PDB file of C-alpha atoms in Angstrom:
ATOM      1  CA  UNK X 734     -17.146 -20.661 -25.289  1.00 46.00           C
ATOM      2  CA  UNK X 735     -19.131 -17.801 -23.484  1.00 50.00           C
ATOM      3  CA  UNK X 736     -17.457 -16.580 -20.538  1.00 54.00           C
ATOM      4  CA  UNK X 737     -20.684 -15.382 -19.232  1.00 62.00           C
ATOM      5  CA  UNK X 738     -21.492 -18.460 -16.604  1.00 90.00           C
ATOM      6  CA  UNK X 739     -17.899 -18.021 -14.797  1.00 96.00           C
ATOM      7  CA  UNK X 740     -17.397 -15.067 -12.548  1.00 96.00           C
ATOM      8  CA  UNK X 741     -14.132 -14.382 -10.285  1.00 98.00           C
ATOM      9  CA  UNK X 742     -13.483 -13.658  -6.683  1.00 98.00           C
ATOM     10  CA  UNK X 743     -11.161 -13.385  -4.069  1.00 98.00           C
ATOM     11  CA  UNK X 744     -10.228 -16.981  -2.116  1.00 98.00           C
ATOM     12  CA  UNK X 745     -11.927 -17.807   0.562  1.00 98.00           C
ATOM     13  CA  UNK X 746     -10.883 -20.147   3.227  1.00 97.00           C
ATOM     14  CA  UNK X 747     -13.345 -22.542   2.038  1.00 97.00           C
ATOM     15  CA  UNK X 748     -12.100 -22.602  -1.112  1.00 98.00           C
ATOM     16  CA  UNK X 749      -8.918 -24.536   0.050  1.00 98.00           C
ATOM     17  CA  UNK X 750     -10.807 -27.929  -0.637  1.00 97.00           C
ATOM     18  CA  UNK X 751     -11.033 -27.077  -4.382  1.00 98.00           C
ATOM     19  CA  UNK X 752      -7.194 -25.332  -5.372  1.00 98.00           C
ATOM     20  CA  UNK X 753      -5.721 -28.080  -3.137  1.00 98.00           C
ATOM     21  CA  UNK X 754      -5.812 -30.843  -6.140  1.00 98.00           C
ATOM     22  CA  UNK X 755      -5.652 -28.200  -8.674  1.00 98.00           C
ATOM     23  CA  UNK X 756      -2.263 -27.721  -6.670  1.00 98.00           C
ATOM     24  CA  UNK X 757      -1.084 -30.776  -6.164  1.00 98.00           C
ATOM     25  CA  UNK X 758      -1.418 -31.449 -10.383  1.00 96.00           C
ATOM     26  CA  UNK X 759       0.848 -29.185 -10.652  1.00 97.00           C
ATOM     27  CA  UNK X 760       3.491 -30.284  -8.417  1.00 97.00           C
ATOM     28  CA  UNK X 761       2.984 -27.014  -6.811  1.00 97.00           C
ATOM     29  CA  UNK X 762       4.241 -25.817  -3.148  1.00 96.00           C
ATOM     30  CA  UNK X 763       0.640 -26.795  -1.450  1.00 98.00           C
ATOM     31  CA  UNK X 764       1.617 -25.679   1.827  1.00 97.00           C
ATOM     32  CA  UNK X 765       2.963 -22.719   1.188  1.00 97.00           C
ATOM     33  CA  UNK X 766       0.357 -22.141  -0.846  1.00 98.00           C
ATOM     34  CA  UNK X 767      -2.374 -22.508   1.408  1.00 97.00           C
ATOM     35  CA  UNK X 768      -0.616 -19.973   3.561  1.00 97.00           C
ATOM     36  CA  UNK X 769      -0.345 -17.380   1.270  1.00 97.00           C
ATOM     37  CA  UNK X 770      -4.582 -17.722   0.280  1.00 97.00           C
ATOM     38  CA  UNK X 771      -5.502 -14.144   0.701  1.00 97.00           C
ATOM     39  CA  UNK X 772      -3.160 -13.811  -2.773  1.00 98.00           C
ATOM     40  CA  UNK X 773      -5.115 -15.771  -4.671  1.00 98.00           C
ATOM     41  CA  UNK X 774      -8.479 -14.775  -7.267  1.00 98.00           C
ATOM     42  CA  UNK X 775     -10.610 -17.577  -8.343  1.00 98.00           C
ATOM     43  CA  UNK X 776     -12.998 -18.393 -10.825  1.00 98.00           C
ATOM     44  CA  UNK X 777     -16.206 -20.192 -10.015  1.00 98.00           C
ATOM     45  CA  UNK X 778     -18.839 -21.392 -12.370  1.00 96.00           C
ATOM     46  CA  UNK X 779     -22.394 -20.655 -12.012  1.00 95.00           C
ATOM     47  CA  UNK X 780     -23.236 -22.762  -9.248  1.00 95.00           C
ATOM     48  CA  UNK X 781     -20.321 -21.556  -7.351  1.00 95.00           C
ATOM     49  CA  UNK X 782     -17.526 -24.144  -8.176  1.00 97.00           C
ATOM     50  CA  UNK X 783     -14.252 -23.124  -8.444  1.00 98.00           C
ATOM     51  CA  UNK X 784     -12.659 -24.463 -11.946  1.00 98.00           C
ATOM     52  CA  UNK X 785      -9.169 -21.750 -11.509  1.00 98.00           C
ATOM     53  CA  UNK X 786      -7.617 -19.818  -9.722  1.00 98.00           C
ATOM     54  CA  UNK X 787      -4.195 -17.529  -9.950  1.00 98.00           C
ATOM     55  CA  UNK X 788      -1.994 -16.012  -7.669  1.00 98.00           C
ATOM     56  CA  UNK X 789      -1.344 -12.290  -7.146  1.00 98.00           C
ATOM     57  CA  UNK X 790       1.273 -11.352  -4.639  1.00 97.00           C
ATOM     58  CA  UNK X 791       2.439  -7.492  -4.200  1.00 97.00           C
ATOM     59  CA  UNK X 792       5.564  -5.856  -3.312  1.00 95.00           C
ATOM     60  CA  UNK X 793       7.249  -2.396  -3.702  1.00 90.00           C
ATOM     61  CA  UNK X 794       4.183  -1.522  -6.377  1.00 93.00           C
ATOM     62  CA  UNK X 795       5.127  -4.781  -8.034  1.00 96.00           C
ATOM     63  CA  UNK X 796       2.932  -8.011  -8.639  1.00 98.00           C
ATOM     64  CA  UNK X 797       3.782 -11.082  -9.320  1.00 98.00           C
ATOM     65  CA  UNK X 798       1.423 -13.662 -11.263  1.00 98.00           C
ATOM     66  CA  UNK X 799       1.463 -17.089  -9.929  1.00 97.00           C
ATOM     67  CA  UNK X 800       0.588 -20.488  -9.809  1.00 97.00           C
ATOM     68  CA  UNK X 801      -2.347 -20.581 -12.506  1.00 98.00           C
ATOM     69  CA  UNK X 802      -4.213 -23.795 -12.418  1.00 98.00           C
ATOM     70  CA  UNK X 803      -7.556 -25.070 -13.386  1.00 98.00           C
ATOM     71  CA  UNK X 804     -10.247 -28.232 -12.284  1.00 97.00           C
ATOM     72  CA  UNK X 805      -9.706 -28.759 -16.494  1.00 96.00           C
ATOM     73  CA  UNK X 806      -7.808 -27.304 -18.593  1.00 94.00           C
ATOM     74  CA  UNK X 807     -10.124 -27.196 -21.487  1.00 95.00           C
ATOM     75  CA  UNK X 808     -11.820 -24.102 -19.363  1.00 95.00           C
ATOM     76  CA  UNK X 809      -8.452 -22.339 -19.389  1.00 96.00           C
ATOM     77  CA  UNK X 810      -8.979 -19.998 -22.663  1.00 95.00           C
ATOM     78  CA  UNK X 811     -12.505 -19.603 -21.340  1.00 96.00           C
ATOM     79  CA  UNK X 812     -11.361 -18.804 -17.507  1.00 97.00           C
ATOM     80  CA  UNK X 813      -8.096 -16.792 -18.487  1.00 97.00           C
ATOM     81  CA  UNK X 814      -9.723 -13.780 -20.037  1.00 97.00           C
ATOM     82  CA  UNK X 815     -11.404 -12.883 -16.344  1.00 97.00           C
ATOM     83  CA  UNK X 816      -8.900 -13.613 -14.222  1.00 98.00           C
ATOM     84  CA  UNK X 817      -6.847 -10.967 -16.345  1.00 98.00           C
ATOM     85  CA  UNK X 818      -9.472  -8.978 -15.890  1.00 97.00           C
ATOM     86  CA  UNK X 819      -8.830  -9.181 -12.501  1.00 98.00           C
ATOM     87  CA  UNK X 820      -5.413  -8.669 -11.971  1.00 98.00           C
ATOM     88  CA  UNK X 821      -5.723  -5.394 -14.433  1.00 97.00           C
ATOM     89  CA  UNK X 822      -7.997  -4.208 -11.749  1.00 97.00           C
ATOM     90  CA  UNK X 823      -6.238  -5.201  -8.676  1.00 97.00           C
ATOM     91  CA  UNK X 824      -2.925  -3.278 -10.075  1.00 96.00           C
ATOM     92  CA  UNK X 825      -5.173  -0.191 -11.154  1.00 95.00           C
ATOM     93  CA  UNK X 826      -6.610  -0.306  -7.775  1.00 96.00           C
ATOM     94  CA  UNK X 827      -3.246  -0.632  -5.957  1.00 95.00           C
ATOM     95  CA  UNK X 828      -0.974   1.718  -8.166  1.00 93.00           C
ATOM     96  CA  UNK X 829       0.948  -1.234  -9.394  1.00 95.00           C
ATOM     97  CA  UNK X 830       4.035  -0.180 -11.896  1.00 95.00           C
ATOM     98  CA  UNK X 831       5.348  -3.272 -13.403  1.00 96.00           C
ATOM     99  CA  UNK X 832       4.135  -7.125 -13.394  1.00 98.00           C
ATOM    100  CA  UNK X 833       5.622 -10.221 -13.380  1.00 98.00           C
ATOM    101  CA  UNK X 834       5.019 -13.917 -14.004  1.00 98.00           C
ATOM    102  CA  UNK X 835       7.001 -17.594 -14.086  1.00 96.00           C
ATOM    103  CA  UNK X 836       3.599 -18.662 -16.145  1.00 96.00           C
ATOM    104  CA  UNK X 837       4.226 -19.583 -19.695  1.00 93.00           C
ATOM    105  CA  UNK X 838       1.422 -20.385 -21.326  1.00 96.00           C
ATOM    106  CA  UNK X 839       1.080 -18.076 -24.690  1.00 97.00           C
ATOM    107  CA  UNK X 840      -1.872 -16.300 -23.571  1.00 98.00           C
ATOM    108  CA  UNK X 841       0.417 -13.734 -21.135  1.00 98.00           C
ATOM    109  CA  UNK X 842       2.666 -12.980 -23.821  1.00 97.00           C
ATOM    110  CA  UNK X 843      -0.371 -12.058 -25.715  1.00 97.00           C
ATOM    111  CA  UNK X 844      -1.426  -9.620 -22.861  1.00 97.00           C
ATOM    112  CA  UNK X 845       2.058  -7.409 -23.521  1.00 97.00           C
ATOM    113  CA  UNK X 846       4.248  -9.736 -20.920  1.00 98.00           C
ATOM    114  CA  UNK X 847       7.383 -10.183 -22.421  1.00 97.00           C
ATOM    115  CA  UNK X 848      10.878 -12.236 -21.257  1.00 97.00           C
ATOM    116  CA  UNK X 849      12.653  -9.949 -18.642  1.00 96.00           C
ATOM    117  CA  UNK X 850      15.777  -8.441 -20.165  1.00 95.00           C
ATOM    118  CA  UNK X 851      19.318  -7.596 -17.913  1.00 94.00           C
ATOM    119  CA  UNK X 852      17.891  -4.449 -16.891  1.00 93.00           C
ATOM    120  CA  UNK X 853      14.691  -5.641 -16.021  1.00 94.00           C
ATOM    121  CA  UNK X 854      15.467  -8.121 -13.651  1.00 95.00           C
ATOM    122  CA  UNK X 855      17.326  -5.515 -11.799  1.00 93.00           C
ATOM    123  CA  UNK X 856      14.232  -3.861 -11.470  1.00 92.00           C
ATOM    124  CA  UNK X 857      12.656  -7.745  -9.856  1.00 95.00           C
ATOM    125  CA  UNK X 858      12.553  -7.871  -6.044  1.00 94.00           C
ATOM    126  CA  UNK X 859      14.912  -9.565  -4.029  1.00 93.00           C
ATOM    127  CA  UNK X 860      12.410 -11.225  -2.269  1.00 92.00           C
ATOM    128  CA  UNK X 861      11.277 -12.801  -5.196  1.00 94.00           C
ATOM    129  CA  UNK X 862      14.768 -13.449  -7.162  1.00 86.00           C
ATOM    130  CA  UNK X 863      15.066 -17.348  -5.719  1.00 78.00           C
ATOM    131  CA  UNK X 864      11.791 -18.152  -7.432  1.00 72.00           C
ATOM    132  CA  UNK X 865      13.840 -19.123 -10.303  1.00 75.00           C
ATOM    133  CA  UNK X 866      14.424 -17.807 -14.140  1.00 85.00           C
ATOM    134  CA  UNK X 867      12.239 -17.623 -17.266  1.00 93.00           C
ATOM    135  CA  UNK X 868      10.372 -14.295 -16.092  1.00 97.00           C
ATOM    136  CA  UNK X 869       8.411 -12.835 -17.967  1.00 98.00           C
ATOM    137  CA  UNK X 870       7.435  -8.677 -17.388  1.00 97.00           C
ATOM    138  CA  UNK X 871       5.210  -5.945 -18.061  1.00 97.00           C
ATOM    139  CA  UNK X 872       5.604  -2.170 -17.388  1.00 95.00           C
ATOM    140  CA  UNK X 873       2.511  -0.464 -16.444  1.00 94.00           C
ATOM    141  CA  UNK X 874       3.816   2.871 -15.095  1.00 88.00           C
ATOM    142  CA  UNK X 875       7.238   4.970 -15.921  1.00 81.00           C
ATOM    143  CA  UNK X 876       9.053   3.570 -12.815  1.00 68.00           C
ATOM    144  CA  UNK X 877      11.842   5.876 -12.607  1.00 66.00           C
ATOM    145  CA  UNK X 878       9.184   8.967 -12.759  1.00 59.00           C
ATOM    146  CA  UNK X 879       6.601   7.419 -10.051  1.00 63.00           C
ATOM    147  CA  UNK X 880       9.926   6.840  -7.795  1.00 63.00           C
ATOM    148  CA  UNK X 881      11.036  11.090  -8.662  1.00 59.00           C
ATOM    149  CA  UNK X 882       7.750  12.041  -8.180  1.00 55.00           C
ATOM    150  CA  UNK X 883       7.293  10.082  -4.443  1.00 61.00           C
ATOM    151  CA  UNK X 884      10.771  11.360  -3.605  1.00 66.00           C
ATOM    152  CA  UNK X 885       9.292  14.963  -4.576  1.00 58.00           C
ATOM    153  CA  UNK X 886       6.192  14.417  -2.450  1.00 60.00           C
ATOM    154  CA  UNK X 887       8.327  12.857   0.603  1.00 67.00           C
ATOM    155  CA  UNK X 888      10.764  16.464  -0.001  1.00 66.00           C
ATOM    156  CA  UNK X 889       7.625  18.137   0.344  1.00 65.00           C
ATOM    157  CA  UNK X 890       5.778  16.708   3.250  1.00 75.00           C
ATOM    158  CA  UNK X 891       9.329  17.141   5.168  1.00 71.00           C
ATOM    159  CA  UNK X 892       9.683  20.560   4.398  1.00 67.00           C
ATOM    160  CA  UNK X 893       5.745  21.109   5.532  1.00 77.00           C
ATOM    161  CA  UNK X 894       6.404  19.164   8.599  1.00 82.00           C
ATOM    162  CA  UNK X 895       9.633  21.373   9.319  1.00 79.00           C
ATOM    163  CA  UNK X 896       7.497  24.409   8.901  1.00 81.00           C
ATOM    164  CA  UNK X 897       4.420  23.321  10.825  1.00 81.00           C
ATOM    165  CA  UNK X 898       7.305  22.130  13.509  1.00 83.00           C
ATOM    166  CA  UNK X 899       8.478  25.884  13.175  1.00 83.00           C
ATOM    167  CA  UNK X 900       5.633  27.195  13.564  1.00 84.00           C
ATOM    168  CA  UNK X 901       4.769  25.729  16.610  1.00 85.00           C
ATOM    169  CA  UNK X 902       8.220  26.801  17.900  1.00 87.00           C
ATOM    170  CA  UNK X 903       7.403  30.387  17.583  1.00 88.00           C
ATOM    171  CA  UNK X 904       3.686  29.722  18.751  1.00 88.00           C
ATOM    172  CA  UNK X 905       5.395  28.678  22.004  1.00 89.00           C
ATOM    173  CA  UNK X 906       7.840  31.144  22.210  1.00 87.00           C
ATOM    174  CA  UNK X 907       5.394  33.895  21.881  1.00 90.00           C
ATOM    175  CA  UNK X 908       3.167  32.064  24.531  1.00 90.00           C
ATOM    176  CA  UNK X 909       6.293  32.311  26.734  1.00 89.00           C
ATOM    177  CA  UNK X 910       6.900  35.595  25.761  1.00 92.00           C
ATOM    178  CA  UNK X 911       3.204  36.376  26.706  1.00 90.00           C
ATOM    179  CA  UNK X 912       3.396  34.415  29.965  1.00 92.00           C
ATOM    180  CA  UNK X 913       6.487  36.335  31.387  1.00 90.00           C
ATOM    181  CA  UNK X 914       5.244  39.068  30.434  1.00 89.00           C
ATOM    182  CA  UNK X 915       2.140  39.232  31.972  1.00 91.00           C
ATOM    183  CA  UNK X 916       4.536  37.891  35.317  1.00 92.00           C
ATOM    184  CA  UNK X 917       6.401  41.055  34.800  1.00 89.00           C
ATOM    185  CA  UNK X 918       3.569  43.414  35.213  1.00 88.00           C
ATOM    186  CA  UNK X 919       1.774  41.609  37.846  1.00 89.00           C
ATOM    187  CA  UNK X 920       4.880  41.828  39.708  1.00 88.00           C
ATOM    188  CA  UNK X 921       5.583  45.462  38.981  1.00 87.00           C
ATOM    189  CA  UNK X 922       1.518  46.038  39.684  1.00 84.00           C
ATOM    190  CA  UNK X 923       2.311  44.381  42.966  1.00 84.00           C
ATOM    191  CA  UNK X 924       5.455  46.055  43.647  1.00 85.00           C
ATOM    192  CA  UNK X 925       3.681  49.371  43.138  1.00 81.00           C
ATOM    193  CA  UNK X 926       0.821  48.320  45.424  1.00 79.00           C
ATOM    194  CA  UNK X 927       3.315  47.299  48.001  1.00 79.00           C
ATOM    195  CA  UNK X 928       5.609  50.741  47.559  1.00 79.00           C
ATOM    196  CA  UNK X 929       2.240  52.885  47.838  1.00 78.00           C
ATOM    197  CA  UNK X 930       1.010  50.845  50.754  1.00 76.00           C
ATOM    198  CA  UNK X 931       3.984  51.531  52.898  1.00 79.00           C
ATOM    199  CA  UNK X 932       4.146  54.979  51.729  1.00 78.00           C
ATOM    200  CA  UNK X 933       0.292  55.507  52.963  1.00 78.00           C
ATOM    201  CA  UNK X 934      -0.568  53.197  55.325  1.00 72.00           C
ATOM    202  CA  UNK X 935      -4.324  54.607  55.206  1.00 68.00           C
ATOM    203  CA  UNK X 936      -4.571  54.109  51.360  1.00 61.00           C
ATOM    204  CA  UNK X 937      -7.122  51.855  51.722  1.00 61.00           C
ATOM    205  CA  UNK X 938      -8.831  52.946  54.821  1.00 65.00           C
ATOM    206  CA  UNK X 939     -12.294  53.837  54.015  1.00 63.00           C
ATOM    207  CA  UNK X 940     -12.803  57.853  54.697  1.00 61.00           C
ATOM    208  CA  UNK X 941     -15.494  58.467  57.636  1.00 57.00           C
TER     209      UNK X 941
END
């Protein structure tokens, strides 16, 4: 079937009145769901009805893919395609590193997602470890190298903060330096003003 008349989006409040059923034939969480809308992506046909829609939550440069459903199922080979699409894009755009998904339909372990081993699951979020087993993964990024190289970059921007900090130190000290300086001398200039004044009285007279 030509993919061509479906396109996919981000959710829109108004597109509550669609997922809702597509929800609720799933036995899915609808009211958590429908607080959590900004995750989702849906498809929509070419007069704008949405036939599916998937879930794409983000934590710690993490995604998880969730609750995939469709108006009919017979569009899901058809609909599946772009709404991979779409989540390739959204973790491009937001740096993701690794993805993972409760869905088990064949067509993500076709797309390189793969059943979470021990070590893996370490790597899961916390946050997301009560969702239950039978994850499935995919490593985008060299974790362990993206987490070096931010601690690298963090390093760095502390030790240019220290010496910008440092910096500014000895900018002010030099300003005081300057400042009591010029307090010195104004007092000495004074002083000497003071010493020649008593010592001539007339200094400033104007000669007749």
């Amino acid at each position: 079937m030509n993919s061509a008349p479906y396109r996919v989006r981000r959710a829109v409040l108004d597109d509550l009145a669609a997922l809702r059923p597509m929800w609720q034939s799933l036995n899915l969480p609808v009211a958590d769901l429908e607080k959590r809308l900004t995750e989702f992506q849906v498809a929509v046909d070419a007069d704008g009805k949405v036939v599916g829609g998937i879930g794409f939550r983000m934590l710690n440069r993490q995604a998880d893919i969730h609750s995939e459903s469709f108006s009919d199922f017979a569009l899901a080979d058809t609909v599946r395609p772009l709404l991979w699409e779409r989540v390739q894009t959204l973790s491009a755009n937001h740096g993701m590193v690794r993805l993972w998904t409760r869905e088990q339909a064949p067509f993500w372990k076709h797309q390189g997602l793969h059943p979470a081993d021990a070590d893996e699951l370490r790597r899961l979020p916390p946050e997301w470890a009560g969702a239950g087993s039978g994850w499935l993964t995919l490593r985008l990024k060299d974790e362990d190298a993206i987490i070096s190289l931010e601690k690298e970059f963090a390093m760095f921007m502390a030790a240019e903060k220290e010496r910008t900090a440092r910096a500014f130190r000895q900018a002010r000290l030099i300003k005081y330096i300057a400042t009591a300086l010029a307090i010195v001398f104004a007092l000495f200039v004074a002083a000497a003003l003071f010493y020649l004044m008593r010592r001539n009285p007339d200094l400033l007279t104007p000669r007749r």
